[in-house]
Short mmCIF file of C-alpha atoms in Angstrom, two decimals:
data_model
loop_
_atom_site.label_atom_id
_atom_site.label_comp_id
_atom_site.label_asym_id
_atom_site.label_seq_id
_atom_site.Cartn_x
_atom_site.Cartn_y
_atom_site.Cartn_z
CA UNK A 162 -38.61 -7.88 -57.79
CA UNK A 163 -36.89 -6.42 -55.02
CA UNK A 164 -33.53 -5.29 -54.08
CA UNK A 165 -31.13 -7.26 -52.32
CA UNK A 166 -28.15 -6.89 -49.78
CA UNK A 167 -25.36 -9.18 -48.68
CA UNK A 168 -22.56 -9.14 -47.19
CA UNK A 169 -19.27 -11.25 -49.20
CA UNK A 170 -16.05 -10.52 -47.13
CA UNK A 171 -14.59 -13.47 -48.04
CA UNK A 172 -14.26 -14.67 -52.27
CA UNK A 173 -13.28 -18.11 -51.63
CA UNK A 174 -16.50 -18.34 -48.70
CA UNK A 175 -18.27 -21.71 -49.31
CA UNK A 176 -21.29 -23.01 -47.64
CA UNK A 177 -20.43 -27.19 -46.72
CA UNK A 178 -22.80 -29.67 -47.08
CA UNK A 179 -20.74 -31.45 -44.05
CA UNK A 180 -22.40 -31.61 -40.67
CA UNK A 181 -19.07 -31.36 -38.08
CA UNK A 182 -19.14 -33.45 -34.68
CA UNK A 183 -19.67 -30.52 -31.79
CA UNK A 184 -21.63 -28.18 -33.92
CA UNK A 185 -25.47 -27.72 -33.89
CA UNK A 186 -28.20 -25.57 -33.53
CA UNK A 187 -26.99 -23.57 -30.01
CA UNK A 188 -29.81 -23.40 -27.86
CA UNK A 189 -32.41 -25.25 -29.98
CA UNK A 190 -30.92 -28.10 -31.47
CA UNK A 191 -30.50 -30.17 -27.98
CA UNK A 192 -27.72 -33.15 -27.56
CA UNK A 193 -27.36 -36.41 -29.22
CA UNK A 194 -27.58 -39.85 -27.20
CA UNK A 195 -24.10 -39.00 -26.93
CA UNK A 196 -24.19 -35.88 -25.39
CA UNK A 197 -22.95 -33.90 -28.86
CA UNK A 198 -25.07 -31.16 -30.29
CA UNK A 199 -27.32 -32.35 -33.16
CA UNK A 200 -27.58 -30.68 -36.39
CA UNK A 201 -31.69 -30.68 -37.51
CA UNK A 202 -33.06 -31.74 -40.50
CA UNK A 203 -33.16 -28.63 -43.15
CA UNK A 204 -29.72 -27.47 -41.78
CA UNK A 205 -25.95 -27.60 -43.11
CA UNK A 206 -23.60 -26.87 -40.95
CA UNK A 207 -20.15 -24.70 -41.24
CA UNK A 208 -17.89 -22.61 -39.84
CA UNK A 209 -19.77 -22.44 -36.20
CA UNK A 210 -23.13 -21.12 -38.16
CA UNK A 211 -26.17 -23.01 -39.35
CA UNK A 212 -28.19 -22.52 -42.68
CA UNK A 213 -31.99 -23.30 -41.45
CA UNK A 214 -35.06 -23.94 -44.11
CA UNK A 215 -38.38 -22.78 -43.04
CA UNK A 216 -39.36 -26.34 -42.05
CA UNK A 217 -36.76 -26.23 -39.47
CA UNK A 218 -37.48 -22.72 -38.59
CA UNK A 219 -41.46 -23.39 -37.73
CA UNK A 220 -41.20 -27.19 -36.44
CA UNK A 221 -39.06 -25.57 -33.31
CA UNK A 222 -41.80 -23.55 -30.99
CA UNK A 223 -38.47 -21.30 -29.72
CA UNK A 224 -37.19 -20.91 -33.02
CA UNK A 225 -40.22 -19.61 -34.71
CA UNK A 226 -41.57 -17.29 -31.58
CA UNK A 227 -38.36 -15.13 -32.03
CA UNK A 228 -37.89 -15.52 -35.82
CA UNK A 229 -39.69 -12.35 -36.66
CA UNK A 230 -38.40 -10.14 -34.14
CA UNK A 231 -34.69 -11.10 -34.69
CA UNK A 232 -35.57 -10.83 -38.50
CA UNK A 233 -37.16 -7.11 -38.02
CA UNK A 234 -33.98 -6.12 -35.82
CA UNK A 235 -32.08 -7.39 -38.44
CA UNK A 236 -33.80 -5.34 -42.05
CA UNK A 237 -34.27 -2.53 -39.41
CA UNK A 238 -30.89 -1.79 -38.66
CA UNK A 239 -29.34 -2.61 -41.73
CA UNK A 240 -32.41 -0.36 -44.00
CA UNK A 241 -31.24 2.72 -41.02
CA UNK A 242 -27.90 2.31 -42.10
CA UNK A 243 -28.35 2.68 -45.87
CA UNK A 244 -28.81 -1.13 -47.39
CA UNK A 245 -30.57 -0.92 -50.69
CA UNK A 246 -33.69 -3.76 -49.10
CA UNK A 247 -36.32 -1.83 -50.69
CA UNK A 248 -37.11 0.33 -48.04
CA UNK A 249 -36.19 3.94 -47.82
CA UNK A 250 -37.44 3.97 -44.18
CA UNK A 251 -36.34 1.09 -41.06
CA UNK A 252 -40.24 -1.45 -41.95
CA UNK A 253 -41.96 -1.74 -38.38
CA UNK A 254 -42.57 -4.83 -37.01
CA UNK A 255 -45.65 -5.30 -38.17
CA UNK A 256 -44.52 -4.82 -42.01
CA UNK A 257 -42.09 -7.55 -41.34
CA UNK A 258 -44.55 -9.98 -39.46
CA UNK A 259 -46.95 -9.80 -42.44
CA UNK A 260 -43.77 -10.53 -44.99
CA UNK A 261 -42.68 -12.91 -43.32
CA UNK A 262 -45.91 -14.58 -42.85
CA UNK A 263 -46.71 -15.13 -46.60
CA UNK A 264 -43.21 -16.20 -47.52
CA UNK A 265 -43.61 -19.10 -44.97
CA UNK A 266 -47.06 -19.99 -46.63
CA UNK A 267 -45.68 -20.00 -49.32
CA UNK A 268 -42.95 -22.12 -48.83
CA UNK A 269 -45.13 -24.63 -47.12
CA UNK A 270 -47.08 -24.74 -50.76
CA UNK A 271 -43.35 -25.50 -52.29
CA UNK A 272 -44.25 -21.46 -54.15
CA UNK A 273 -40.83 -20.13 -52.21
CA UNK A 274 -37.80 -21.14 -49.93
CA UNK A 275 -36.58 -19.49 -46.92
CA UNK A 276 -33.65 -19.58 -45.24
CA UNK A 277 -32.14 -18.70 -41.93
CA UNK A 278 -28.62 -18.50 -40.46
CA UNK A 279 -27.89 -18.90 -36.61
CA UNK A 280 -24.35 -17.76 -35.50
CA UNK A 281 -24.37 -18.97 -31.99
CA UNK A 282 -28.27 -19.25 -30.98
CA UNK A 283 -28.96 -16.06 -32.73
CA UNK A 284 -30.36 -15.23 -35.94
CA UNK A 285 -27.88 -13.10 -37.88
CA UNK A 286 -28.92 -13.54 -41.44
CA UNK A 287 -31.91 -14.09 -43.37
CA UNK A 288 -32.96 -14.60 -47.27
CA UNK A 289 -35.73 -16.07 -49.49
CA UNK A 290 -37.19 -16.28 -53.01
CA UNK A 291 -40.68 -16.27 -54.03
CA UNK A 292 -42.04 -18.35 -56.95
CA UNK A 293 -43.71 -15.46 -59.62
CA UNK A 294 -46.98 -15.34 -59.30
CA UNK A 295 -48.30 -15.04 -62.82
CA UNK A 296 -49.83 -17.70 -64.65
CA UNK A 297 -46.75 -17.29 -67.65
CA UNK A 298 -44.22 -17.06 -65.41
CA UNK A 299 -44.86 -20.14 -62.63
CA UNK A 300 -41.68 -22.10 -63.58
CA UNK A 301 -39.35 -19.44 -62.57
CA UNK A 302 -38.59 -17.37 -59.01
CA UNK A 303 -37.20 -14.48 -57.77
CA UNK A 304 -34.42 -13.79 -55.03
CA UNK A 305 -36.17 -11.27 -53.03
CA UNK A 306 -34.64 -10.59 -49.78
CA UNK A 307 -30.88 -11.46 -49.14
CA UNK A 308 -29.58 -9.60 -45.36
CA UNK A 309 -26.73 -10.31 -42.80
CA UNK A 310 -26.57 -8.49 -40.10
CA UNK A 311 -23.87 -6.08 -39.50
CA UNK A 312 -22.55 -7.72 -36.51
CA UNK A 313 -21.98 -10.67 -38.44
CA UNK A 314 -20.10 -9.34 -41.60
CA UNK A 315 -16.83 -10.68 -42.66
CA UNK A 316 -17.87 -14.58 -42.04
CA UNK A 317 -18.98 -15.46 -45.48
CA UNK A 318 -22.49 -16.07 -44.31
CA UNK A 319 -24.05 -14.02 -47.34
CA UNK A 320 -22.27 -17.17 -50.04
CA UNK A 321 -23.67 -19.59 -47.90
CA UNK A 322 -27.25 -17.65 -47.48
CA UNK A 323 -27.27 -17.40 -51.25
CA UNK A 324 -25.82 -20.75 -52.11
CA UNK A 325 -28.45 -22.58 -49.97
CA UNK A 326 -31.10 -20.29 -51.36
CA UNK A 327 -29.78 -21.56 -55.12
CA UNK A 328 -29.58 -25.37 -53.95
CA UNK A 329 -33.31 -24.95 -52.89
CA UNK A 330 -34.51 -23.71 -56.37
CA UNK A 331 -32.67 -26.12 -58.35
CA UNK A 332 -34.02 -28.80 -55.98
CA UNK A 333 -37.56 -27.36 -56.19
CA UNK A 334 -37.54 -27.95 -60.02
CA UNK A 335 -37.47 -24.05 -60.71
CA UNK A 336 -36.02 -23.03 -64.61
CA UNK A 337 -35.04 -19.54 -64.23
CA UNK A 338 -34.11 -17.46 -61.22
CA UNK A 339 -33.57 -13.86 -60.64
CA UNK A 340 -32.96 -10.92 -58.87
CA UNK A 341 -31.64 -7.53 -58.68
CA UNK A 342 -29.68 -5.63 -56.67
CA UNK A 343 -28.31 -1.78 -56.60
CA UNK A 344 -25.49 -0.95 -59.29
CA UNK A 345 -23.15 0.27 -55.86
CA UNK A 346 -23.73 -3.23 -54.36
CA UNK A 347 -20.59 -4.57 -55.52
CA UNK A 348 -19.73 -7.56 -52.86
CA UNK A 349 -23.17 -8.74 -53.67
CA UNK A 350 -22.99 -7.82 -57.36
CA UNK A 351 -19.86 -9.85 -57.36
CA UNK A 352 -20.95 -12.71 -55.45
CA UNK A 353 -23.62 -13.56 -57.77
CA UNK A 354 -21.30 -13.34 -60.68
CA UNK A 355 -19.09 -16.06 -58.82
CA UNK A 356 -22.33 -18.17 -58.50
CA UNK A 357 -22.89 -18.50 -62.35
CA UNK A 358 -25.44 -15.36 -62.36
CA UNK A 359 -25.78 -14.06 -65.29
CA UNK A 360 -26.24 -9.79 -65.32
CA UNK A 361 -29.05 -9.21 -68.08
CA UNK A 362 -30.05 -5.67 -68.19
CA UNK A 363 -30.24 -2.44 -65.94
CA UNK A 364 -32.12 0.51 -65.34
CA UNK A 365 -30.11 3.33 -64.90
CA UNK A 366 -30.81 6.01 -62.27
CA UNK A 367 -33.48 3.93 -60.88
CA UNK A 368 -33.23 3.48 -57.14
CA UNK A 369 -34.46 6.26 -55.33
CA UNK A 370 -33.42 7.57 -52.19
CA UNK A 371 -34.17 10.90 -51.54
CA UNK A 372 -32.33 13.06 -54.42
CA UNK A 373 -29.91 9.93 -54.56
CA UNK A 374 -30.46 7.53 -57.63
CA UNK A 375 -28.90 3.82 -58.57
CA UNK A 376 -28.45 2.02 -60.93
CA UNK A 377 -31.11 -1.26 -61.04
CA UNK A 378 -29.12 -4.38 -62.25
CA UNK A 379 -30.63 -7.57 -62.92
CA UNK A 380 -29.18 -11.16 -62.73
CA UNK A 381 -30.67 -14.48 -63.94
CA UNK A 382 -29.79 -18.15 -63.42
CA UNK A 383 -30.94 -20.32 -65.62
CA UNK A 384 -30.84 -24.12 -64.47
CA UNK A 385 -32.27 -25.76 -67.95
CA UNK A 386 -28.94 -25.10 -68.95
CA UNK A 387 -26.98 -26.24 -66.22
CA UNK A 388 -28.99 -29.45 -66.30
CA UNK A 389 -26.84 -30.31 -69.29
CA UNK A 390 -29.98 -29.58 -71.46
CA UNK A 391 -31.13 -26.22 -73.79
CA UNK A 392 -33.27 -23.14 -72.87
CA UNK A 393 -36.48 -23.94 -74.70
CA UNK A 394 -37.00 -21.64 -78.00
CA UNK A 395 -39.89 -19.94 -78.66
CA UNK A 396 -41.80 -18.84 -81.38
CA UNK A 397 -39.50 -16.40 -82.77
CA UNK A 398 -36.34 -17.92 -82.60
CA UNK A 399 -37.81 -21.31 -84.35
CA UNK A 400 -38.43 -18.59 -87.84
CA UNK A 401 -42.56 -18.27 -87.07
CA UNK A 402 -43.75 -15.16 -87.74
CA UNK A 403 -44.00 -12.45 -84.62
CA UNK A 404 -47.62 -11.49 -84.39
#
């Protein structure tokens, strides 16, 4: 699991499913028959920004040629001014080509989701979760990565990052997911609160910067029970005996 960082200026910040006449994706998108912008498929659309999936992101030749760059500028400059990504030094571009790489092969196996915000033709905001990879734990994921630039704070953009991110695991059939994030993140601590997260546990004094230390905090979301249905009990809890 890794840490996460998002920005959450705004509590009442929604993500809308609605796609508004005049907006699309700047630069990329191209014009309707009628001359108006288009919105792509694997996009909502709000607020003058656009929530991209990685389908949308690697079926557009200009899109995904600049996708890692603008994505290493991005975890760069935010990891060289202090955000807890799980870095303690700015990744090189490299680092962030390889990431990047296996998240989008694994979201083309349906084992993650990506998503990508454009504010204006530009990328300013990026996030995914990976399924886990152990045999025990398939049916669940973990929120791995959650950034917005710091030219694009105060816009809401980290709800509707996270929101989409959520809407793709419940969609993709996933049980459980998780994450964690630094105990002095406390927009993004908050956030996922607001989203039905669930805190269940920390490590204290965990995070380590330097001589600085953190708190670890973990957060779960579990959508058995927000189908309507019940976690299912193990062993233990049904009176069998613990081995």
């Amino acid at each position: 699991m890794s840490d996460t960082y998002s920005s959450v200026p705004e509590p009442n910040g929604r993500e809308e499913e609605s796609r508004p006449r005049g907006r699309g994706r700047p630069d990329a998108a191209g014009a309707a028959s009628d001359g108006e912008p288009r919105c792509p498929e694997g996009a909502t659309a709000a607020d003058g920004f656009l929530v991209l999936d990685a389908a949308a992101v690697t079926s557009d030749p200009a899109l995904e040629a600049e996708f890692v760059p603008a994505a290493h500028r991005i975890l760069a400059e935010l990891v060289a001014d202090g955000a807890p990504l799980g870095w303690v030094e700015p990744p090189s571009p490299e680092e962030i080509a390889e990431l990047l790489g296996k998240v989008l092969a694994a979201a083309s196996r349906g084992d993650a989701a990506l998503r990508a915000v454009y504010l204006e033709g530009r990328l300013v905001a990026l996030g995914y979760w990976l399924r886990y990879a152990r045999a025990t734990n398939l049916p669940h994921a973990d929120i791995e990565k959650i950034a917005v630039a710091a030219s694009a704070h105060g816009r809401g953009l980290g709800r509707a990052l996270t929101t989409a991110l959520v809407r793709d695991a419940e969609r993709a059939g996933i049980e459980v997911l998780t994450l964690d994030a630094r105990g002095d993140n406390h927009r993004a601590l908050n956030l996922y609160r607001s989203l039905g997260f669930r805190e269940y546990g920390h490590l204290p004094d965990f995070v380590a910067i330097g001589e600085q230390r953190w708190d670890k905090v973990f957060w779960m979301l579990d959508f058995r029970l927000a189908r309507g249905g019940e976690a299912p009990v193990g062993r233990a809890h049904q009176g069998a005996a613990i081995p």
